[in-house]
Short mmCIF file of C-alpha atoms in Angstrom, two decimals:
data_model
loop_
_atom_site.label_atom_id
_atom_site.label_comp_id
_atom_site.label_asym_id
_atom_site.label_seq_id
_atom_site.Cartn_x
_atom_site.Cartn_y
_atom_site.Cartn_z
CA UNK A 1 -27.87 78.11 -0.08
CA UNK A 2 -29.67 80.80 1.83
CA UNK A 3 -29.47 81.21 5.10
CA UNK A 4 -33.33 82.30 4.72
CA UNK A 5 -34.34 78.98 2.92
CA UNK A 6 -32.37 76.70 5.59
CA UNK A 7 -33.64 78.18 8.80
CA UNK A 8 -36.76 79.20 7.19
CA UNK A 9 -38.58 81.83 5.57
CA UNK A 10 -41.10 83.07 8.59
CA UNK A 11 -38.18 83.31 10.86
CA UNK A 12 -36.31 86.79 11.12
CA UNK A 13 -33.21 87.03 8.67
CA UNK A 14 -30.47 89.06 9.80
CA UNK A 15 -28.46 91.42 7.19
CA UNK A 16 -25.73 89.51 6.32
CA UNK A 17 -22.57 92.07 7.63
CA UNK A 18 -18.73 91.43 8.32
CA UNK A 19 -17.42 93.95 11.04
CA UNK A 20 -14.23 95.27 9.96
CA UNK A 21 -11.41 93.88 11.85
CA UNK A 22 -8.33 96.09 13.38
CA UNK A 23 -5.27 96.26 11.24
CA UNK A 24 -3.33 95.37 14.02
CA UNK A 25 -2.64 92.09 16.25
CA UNK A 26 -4.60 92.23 19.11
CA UNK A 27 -2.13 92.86 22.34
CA UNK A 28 -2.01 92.12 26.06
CA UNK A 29 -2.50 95.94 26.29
CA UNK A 30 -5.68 95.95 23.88
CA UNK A 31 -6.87 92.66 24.01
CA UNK A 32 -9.93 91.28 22.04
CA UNK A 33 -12.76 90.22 24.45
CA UNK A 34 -14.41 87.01 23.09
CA UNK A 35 -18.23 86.54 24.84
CA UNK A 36 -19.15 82.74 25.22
CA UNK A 37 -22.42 81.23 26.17
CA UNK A 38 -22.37 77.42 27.38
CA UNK A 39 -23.91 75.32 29.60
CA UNK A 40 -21.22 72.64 30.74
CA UNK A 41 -20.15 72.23 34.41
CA UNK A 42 -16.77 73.70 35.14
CA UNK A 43 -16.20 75.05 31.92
CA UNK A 44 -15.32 78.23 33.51
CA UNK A 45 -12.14 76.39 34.82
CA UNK A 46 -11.01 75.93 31.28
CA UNK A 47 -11.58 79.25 30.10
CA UNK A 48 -9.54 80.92 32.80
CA UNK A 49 -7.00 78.90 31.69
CA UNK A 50 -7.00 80.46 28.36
CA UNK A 51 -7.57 83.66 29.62
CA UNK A 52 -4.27 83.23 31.70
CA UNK A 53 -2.31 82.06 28.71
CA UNK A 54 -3.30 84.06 26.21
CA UNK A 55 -3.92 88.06 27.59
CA UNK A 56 -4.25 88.80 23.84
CA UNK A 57 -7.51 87.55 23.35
CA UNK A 58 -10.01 87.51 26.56
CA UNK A 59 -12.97 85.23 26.95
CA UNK A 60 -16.24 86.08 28.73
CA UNK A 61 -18.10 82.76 29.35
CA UNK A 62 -21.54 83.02 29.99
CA UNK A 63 -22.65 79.62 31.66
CA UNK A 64 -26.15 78.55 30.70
CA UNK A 65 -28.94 76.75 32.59
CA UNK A 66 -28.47 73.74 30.02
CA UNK A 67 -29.44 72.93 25.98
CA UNK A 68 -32.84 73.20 26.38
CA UNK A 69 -35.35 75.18 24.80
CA UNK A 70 -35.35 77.84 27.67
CA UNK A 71 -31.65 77.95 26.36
CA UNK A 72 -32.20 77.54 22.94
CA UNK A 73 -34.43 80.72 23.07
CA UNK A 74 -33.04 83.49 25.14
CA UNK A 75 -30.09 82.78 21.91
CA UNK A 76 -32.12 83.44 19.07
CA UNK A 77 -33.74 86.69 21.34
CA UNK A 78 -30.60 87.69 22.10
CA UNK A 79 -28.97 87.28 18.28
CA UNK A 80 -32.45 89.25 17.27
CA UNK A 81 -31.87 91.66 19.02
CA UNK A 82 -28.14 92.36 17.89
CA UNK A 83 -27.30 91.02 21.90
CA UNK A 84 -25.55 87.60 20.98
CA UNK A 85 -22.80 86.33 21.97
CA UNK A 86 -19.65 85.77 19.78
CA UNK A 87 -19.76 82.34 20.34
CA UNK A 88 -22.18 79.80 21.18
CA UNK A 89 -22.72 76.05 22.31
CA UNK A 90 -25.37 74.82 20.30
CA UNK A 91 -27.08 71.78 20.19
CA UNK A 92 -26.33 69.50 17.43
CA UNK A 93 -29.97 69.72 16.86
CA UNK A 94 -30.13 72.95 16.68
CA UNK A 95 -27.59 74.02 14.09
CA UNK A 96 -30.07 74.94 10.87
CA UNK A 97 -32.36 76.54 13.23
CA UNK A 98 -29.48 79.11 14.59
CA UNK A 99 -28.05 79.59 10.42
CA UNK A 100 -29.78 82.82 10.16
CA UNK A 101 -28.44 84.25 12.96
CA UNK A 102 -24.66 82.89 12.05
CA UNK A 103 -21.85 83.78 10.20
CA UNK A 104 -20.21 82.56 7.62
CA UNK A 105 -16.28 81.15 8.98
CA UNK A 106 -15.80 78.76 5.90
CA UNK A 107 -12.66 80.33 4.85
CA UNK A 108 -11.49 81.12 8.82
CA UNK A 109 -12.16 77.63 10.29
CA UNK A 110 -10.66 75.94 6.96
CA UNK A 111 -6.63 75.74 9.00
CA UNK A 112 -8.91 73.57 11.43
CA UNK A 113 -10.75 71.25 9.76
CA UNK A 114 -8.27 68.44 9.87
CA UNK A 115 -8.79 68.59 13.44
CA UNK A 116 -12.25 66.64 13.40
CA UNK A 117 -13.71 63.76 12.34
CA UNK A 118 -15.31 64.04 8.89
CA UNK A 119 -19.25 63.23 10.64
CA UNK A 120 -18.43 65.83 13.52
CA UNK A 121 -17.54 68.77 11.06
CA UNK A 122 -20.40 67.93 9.17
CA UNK A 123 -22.37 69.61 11.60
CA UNK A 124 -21.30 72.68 11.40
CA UNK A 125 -20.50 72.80 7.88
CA UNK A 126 -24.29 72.86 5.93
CA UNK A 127 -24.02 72.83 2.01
CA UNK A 128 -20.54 74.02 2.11
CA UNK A 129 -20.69 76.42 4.60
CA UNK A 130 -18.75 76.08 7.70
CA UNK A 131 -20.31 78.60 11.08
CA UNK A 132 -18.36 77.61 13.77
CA UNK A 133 -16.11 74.30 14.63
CA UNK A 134 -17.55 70.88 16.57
CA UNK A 135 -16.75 70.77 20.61
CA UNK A 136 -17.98 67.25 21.21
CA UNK A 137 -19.53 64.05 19.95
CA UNK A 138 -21.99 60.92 20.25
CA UNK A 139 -20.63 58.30 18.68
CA UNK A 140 -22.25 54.95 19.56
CA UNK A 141 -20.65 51.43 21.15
CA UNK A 142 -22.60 48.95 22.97
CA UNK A 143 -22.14 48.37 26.87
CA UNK A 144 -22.73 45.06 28.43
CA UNK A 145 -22.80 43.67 31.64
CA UNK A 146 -20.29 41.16 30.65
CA UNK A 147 -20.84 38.98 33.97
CA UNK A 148 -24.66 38.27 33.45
CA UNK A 149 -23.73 37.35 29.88
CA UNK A 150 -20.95 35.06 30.68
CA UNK A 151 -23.96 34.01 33.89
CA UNK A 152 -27.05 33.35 30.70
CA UNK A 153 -24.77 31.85 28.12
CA UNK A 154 -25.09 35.35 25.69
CA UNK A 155 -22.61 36.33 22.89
CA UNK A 156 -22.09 39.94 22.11
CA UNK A 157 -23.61 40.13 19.14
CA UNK A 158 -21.64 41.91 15.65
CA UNK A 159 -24.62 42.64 13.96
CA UNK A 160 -28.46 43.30 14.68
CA UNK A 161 -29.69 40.33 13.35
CA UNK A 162 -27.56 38.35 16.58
CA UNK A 163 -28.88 40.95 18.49
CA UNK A 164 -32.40 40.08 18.08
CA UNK A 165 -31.41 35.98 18.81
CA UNK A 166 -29.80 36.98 21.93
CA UNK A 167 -32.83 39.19 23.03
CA UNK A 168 -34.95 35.96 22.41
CA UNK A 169 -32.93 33.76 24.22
CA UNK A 170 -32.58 35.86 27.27
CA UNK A 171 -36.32 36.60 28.09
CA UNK A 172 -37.31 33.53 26.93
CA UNK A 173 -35.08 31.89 28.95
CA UNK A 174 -35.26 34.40 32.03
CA UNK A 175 -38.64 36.42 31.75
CA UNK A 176 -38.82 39.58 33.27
CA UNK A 177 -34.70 39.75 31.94
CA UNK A 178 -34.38 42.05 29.35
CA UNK A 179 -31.34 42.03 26.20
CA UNK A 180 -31.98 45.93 25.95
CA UNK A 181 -35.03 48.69 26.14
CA UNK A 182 -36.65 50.68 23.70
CA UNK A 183 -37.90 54.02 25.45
CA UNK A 184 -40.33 57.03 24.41
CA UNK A 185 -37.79 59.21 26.36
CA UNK A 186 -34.93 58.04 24.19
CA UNK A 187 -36.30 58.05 20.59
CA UNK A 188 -33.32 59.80 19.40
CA UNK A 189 -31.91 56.78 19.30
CA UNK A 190 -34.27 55.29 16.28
CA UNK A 191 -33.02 57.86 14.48
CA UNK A 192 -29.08 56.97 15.45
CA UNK A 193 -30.07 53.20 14.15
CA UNK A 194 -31.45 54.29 10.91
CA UNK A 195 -28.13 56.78 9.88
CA UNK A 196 -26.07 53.81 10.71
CA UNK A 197 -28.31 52.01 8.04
CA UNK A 198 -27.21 54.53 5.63
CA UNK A 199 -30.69 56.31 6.30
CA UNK A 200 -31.07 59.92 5.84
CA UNK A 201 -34.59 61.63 7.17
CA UNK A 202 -34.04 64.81 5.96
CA UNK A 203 -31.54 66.84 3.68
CA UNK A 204 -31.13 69.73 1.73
CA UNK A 205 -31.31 70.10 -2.16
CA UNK A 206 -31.34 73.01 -4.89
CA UNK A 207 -34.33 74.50 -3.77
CA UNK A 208 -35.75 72.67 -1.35
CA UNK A 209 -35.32 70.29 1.70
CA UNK A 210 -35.85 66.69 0.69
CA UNK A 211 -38.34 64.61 3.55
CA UNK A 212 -37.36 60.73 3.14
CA UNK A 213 -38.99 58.89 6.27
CA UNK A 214 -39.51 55.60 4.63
CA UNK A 215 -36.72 54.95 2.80
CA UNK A 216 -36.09 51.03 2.71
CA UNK A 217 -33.08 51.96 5.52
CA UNK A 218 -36.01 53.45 7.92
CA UNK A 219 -38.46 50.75 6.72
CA UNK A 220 -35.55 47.89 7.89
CA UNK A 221 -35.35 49.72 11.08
CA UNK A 222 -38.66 50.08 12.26
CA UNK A 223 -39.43 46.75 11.14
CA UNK A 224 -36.26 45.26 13.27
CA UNK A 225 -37.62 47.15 16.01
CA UNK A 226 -41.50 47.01 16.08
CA UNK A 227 -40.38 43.07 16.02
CA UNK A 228 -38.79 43.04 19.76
CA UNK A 229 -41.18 45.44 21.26
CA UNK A 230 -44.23 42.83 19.95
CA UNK A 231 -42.38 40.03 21.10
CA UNK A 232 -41.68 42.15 24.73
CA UNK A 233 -38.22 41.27 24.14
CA UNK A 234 -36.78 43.94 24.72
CA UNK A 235 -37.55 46.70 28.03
CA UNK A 236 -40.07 49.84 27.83
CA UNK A 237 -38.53 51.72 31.09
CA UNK A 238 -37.90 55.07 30.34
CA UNK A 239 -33.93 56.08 29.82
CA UNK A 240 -34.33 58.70 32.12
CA UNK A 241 -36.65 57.32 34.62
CA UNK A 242 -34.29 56.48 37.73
CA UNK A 243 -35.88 52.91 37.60
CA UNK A 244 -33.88 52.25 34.60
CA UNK A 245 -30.69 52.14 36.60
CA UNK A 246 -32.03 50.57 39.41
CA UNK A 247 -32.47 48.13 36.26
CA UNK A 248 -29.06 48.24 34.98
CA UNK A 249 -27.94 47.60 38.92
CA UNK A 250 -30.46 44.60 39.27
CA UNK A 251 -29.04 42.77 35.74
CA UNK A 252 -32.87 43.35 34.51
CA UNK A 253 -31.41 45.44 31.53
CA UNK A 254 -28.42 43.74 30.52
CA UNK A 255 -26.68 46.19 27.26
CA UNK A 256 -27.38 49.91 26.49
CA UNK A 257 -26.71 50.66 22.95
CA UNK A 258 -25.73 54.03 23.15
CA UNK A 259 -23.46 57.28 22.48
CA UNK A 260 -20.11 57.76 24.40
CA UNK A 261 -22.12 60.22 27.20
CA UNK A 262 -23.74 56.85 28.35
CA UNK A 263 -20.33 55.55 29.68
CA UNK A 264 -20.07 57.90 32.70
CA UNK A 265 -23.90 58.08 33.16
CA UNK A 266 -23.65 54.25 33.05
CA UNK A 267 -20.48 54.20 35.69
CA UNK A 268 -22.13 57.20 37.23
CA UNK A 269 -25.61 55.40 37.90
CA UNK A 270 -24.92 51.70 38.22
CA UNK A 271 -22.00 51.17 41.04
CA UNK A 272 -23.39 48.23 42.23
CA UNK A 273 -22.18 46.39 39.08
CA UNK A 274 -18.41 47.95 38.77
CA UNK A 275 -16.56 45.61 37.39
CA UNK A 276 -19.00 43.36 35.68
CA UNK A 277 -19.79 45.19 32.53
CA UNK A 278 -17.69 45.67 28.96
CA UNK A 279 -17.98 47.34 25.97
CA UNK A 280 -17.98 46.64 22.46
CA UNK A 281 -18.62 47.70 18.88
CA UNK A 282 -22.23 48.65 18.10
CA UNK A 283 -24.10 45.27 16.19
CA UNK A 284 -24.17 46.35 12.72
CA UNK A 285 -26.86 45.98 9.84
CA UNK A 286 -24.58 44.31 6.80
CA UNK A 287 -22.03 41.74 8.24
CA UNK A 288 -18.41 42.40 8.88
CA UNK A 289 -19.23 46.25 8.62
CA UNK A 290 -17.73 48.55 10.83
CA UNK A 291 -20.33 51.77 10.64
CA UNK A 292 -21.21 53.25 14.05
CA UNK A 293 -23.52 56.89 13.87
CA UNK A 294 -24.01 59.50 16.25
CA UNK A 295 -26.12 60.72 18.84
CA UNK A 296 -25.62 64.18 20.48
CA UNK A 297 -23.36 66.25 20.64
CA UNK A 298 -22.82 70.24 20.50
CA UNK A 299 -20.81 72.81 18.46
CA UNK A 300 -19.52 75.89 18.68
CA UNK A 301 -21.38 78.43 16.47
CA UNK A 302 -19.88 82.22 15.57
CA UNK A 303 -22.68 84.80 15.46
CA UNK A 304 -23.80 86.93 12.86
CA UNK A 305 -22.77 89.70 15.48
CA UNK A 306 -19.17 88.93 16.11
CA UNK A 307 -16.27 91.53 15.17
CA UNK A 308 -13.49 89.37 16.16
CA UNK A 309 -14.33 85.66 14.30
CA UNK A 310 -10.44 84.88 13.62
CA UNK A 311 -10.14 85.68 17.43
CA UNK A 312 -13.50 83.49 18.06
CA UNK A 313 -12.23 80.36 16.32
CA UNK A 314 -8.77 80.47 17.60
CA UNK A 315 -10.16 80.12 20.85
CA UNK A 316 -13.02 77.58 19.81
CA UNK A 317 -10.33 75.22 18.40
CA UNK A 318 -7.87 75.16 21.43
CA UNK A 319 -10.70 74.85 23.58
CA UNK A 320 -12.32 71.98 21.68
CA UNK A 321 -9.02 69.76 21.30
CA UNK A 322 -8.31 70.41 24.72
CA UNK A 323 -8.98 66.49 24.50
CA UNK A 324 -7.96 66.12 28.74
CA UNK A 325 -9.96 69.29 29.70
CA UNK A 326 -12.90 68.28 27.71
CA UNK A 327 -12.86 65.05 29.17
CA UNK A 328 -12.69 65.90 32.63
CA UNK A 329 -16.08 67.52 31.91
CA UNK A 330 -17.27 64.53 30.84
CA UNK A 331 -17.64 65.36 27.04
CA UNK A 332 -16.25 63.15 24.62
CA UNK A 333 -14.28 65.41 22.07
CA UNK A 334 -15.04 65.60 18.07
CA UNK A 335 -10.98 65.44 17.60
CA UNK A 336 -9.67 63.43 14.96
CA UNK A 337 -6.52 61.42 15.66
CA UNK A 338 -5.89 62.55 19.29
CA UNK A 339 -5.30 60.24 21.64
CA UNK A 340 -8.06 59.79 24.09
CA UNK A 341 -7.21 58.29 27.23
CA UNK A 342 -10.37 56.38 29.06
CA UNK A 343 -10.84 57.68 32.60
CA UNK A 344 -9.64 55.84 35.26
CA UNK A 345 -13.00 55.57 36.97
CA UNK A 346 -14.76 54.84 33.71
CA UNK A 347 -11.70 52.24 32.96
CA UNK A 348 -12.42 50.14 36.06
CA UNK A 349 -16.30 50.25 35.84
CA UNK A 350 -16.01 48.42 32.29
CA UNK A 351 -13.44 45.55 33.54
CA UNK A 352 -10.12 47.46 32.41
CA UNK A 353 -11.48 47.67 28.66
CA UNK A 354 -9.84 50.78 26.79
CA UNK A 355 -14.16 52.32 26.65
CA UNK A 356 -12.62 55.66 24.87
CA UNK A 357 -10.60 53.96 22.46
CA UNK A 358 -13.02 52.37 20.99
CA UNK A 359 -15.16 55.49 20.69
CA UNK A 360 -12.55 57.15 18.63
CA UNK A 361 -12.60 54.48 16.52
CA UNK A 362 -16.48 54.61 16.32
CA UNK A 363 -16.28 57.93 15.65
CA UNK A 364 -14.23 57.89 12.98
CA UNK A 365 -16.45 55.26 11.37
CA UNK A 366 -19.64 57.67 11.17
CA UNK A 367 -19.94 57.35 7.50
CA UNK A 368 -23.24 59.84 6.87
CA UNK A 369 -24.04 62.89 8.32
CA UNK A 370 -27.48 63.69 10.39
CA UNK A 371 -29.45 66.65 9.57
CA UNK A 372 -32.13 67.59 11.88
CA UNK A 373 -34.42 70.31 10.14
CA UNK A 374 -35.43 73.82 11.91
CA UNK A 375 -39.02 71.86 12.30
CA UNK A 376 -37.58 69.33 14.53
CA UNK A 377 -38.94 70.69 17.76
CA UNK A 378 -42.50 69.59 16.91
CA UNK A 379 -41.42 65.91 15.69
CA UNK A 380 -39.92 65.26 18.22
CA UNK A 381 -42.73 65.72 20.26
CA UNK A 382 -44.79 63.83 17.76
CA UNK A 383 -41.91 60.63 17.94
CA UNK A 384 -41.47 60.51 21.38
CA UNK A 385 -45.56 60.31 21.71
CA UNK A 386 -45.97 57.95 19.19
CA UNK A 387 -43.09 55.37 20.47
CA UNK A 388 -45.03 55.83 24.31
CA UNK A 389 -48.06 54.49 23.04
CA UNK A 390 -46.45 51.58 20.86
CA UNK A 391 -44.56 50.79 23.59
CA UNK A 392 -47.85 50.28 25.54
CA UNK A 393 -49.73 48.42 23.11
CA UNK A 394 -52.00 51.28 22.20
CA UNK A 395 -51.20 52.09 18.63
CA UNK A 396 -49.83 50.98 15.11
CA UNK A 397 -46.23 49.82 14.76
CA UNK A 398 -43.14 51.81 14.04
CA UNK A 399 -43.38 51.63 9.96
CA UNK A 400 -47.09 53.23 10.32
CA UNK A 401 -45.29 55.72 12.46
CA UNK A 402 -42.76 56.54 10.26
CA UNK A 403 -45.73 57.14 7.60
CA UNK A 404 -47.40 59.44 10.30
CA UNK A 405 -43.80 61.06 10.65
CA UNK A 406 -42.98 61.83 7.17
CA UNK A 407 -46.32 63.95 7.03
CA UNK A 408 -45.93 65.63 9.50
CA UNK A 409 -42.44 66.84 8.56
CA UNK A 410 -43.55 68.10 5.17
CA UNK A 411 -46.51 69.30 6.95
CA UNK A 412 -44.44 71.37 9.02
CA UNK A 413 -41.94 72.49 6.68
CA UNK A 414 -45.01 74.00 4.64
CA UNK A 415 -46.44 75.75 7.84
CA UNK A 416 -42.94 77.59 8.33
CA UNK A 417 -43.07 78.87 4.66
CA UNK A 418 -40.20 76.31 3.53
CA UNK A 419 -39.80 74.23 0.58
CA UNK A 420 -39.78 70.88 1.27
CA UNK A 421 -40.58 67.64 -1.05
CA UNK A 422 -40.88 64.05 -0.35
CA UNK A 423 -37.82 61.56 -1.92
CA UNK A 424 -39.30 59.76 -4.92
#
């Protein structure tokens, strides 16, 4: 597949060259120099490390102001320009978008690939080509205030169809009390709900990219959804509006089905309630299933650019199973089979319950992978606007939005000059 057709054809393809490499083993005395752009707090700490222990190979990190598109940008003018960096955090979102400017590591990162979980190195490995190796991943649990359950008679519910009975039964019993929310700010999630479904919005084919919005997985979604927000059983306070942990505090928002960055957000943002609260598997679509799905996330990308990838992904792979380091900078690794201890602080906030434990296992359980397109900035947009105003009442349901949606992606894939057709 060409890197042309997947990040599209108006965009800027670089010549596709591989610097020669030295003969010889790199040497305390003539060390490579690895340059690293990132934007996670105190990653410096972890990279000195490396430097310390290995004089061979030298890393330059680069902090970042964070993944946004301010970020996302000054890469691809940088990579344009022949300026890049060697490696690169990246966005899971953002991983077709920065192909063209990438190299091809399939046959360097292949020793590591047992290292990950099969959903997190799908996200760096695009029709069979692997650019760069996963650093950390979003799979999804649900946390519960376990206390104000046990205080409104609730069961944690094993699949979405409970869900929706116990959101009845706690507003109905205790208006103004909410099960959940369903946010504008937050519509990533729909699309975490609809790959655990077995839903796929977008992927890529012979020739083209394949648009598939309404598939009866996204139609069983939306439906499940627009349901609770008619019914106002479920919140509209924005995730990141600080009301929504005053919220969480107050027992008016009683679960957050979410990815494993909620837990210290959660512990983080809602002290008052240390103690009370528990997690659990995420409620799941076909009974007895055990299928969780991701949500964020990052990866470590090698650029076109780099001389030294062997040197790049040596480094990339001790840094991302440094499974303690990682966590200590509150990401939750993309490791397969390690074993990930649950923070002491995070461990006492959810009642003792082993939180990280069970978000290996859900991560391990991510059954499909995600593709988001190199349109997606624009959708997003478009989602996030269209779930505000359903939210307040002012427009069609989620199925008509889904319709609007799957448009607008093919729409958008034709402006960029890239082939795109719906699923039949």
């Amino acid at each position: 597949m060409k890197k042309q057709f997947l990040a599209g054809a108006t965009a800027l393809v670089l010549a596709s060259t591989l610097a020669a490499c030295g003969s010889s083993e790199p040497s305390a005395d003539d060390p490579v120099t690895i340059n690293y752009w990132g934007w996670v707090p105190g990653m410096q700490e972890l990279v000195d490390e490396w430097n310390e222990e290995h004089p061979e190979i030298q890393v330059n990190y680069s902090p970042q102001s964070a993944g946004d598109d301010a970020t996302f940008n000054k890469i691809t003018t940088a990579a344009r320009a022949g300026d890049g960096p060697d490696l690169v955090q990246a966005d899971v979102k953002w991983v077709t978008s920065l192909i063209q400017y990438s190299k091809d590591v399939t046959d360097e990162a292949g020793e590591y690939e047992a290292n990950y979980t099969e959903g997190a190195w799908g996200n760096v490995t695009i029709d069979g080509v692997t650019y760069g190796l996963p650093q950390d991943s979003g799979p999804m649990v649900m946390y519960y205030n376990a206390e104000k359950f046990d205080e409104y008679g609730l069961e944690v519910p094993t699949t979405w169809d409970e869900f929706n009975e116990q959101a009845e039964k706690v507003t109905t019993e205790n208006p103004g009390t909410y099960l959940a929310g369903f946010s504008a700010d937050d519509s990533e999630n729909l699309q975490s709900y609809v790959q655990q479904a077995g839903g796929q919005w977008w992927s890529i084919g012979e020739d083209s990219w394949t648009v598939d919005m309404l598939s009866p997985e996204s139609v069983k979604v939306a439906e499940f959804w627009q349901d609770l927000i008619e019914n106002e059983y479920v919140s509209d306070t924005l995730r990141w509006d600080p009301t929504f942990y005053n919220e969480l505090n107050n027992g008016t928002i009683l679960s957050v089905v979410g990815a494993a960055w909620q837990a210290p957000l959660i512990a983080d943002n809602a002290g008052d309630t240390s103690g009370d609260w528990a997690v659990a598997p995420a409620p799941q679509w076909e009974e007895g299933a055990q299928v969780s799905a991701n949500n964020g996330g990052s990866q470590l990308l090698v650029l076109e650019d780099a001389e030294h990838p062997e040197e790049a992904l040596e480094f990339a792979n001790w840094l991302n199973t440094n499974v303690d380091g990682l966590l200590d900078l509150g990401l939750f690794p993309a490791t397969s089979g390690a074993e990930i201890a649950t923070p002491d602080h995070i461990e006492e906030f959810f009642g003792g319950d082993d939180v990280y434990g069970l978000l290996a296992e859900a991560s391990d359980n991510i059954e499909t992978q995600w593709l988001f397109p190199p349109t997606y900035s624009d959708l997003s947009l478009e989602m996030s606007d269209g779930i505000a105003k359903i939210t307040s009442g002012s427009s069609d349901g989620l199925p008509e939005l889904l319709e609007q949606l799957q448009q607008s992606s093919l729409d958008s894939f034709e402006q960029a000059g890239i082939n795109a057709v719906p699923a039949e």
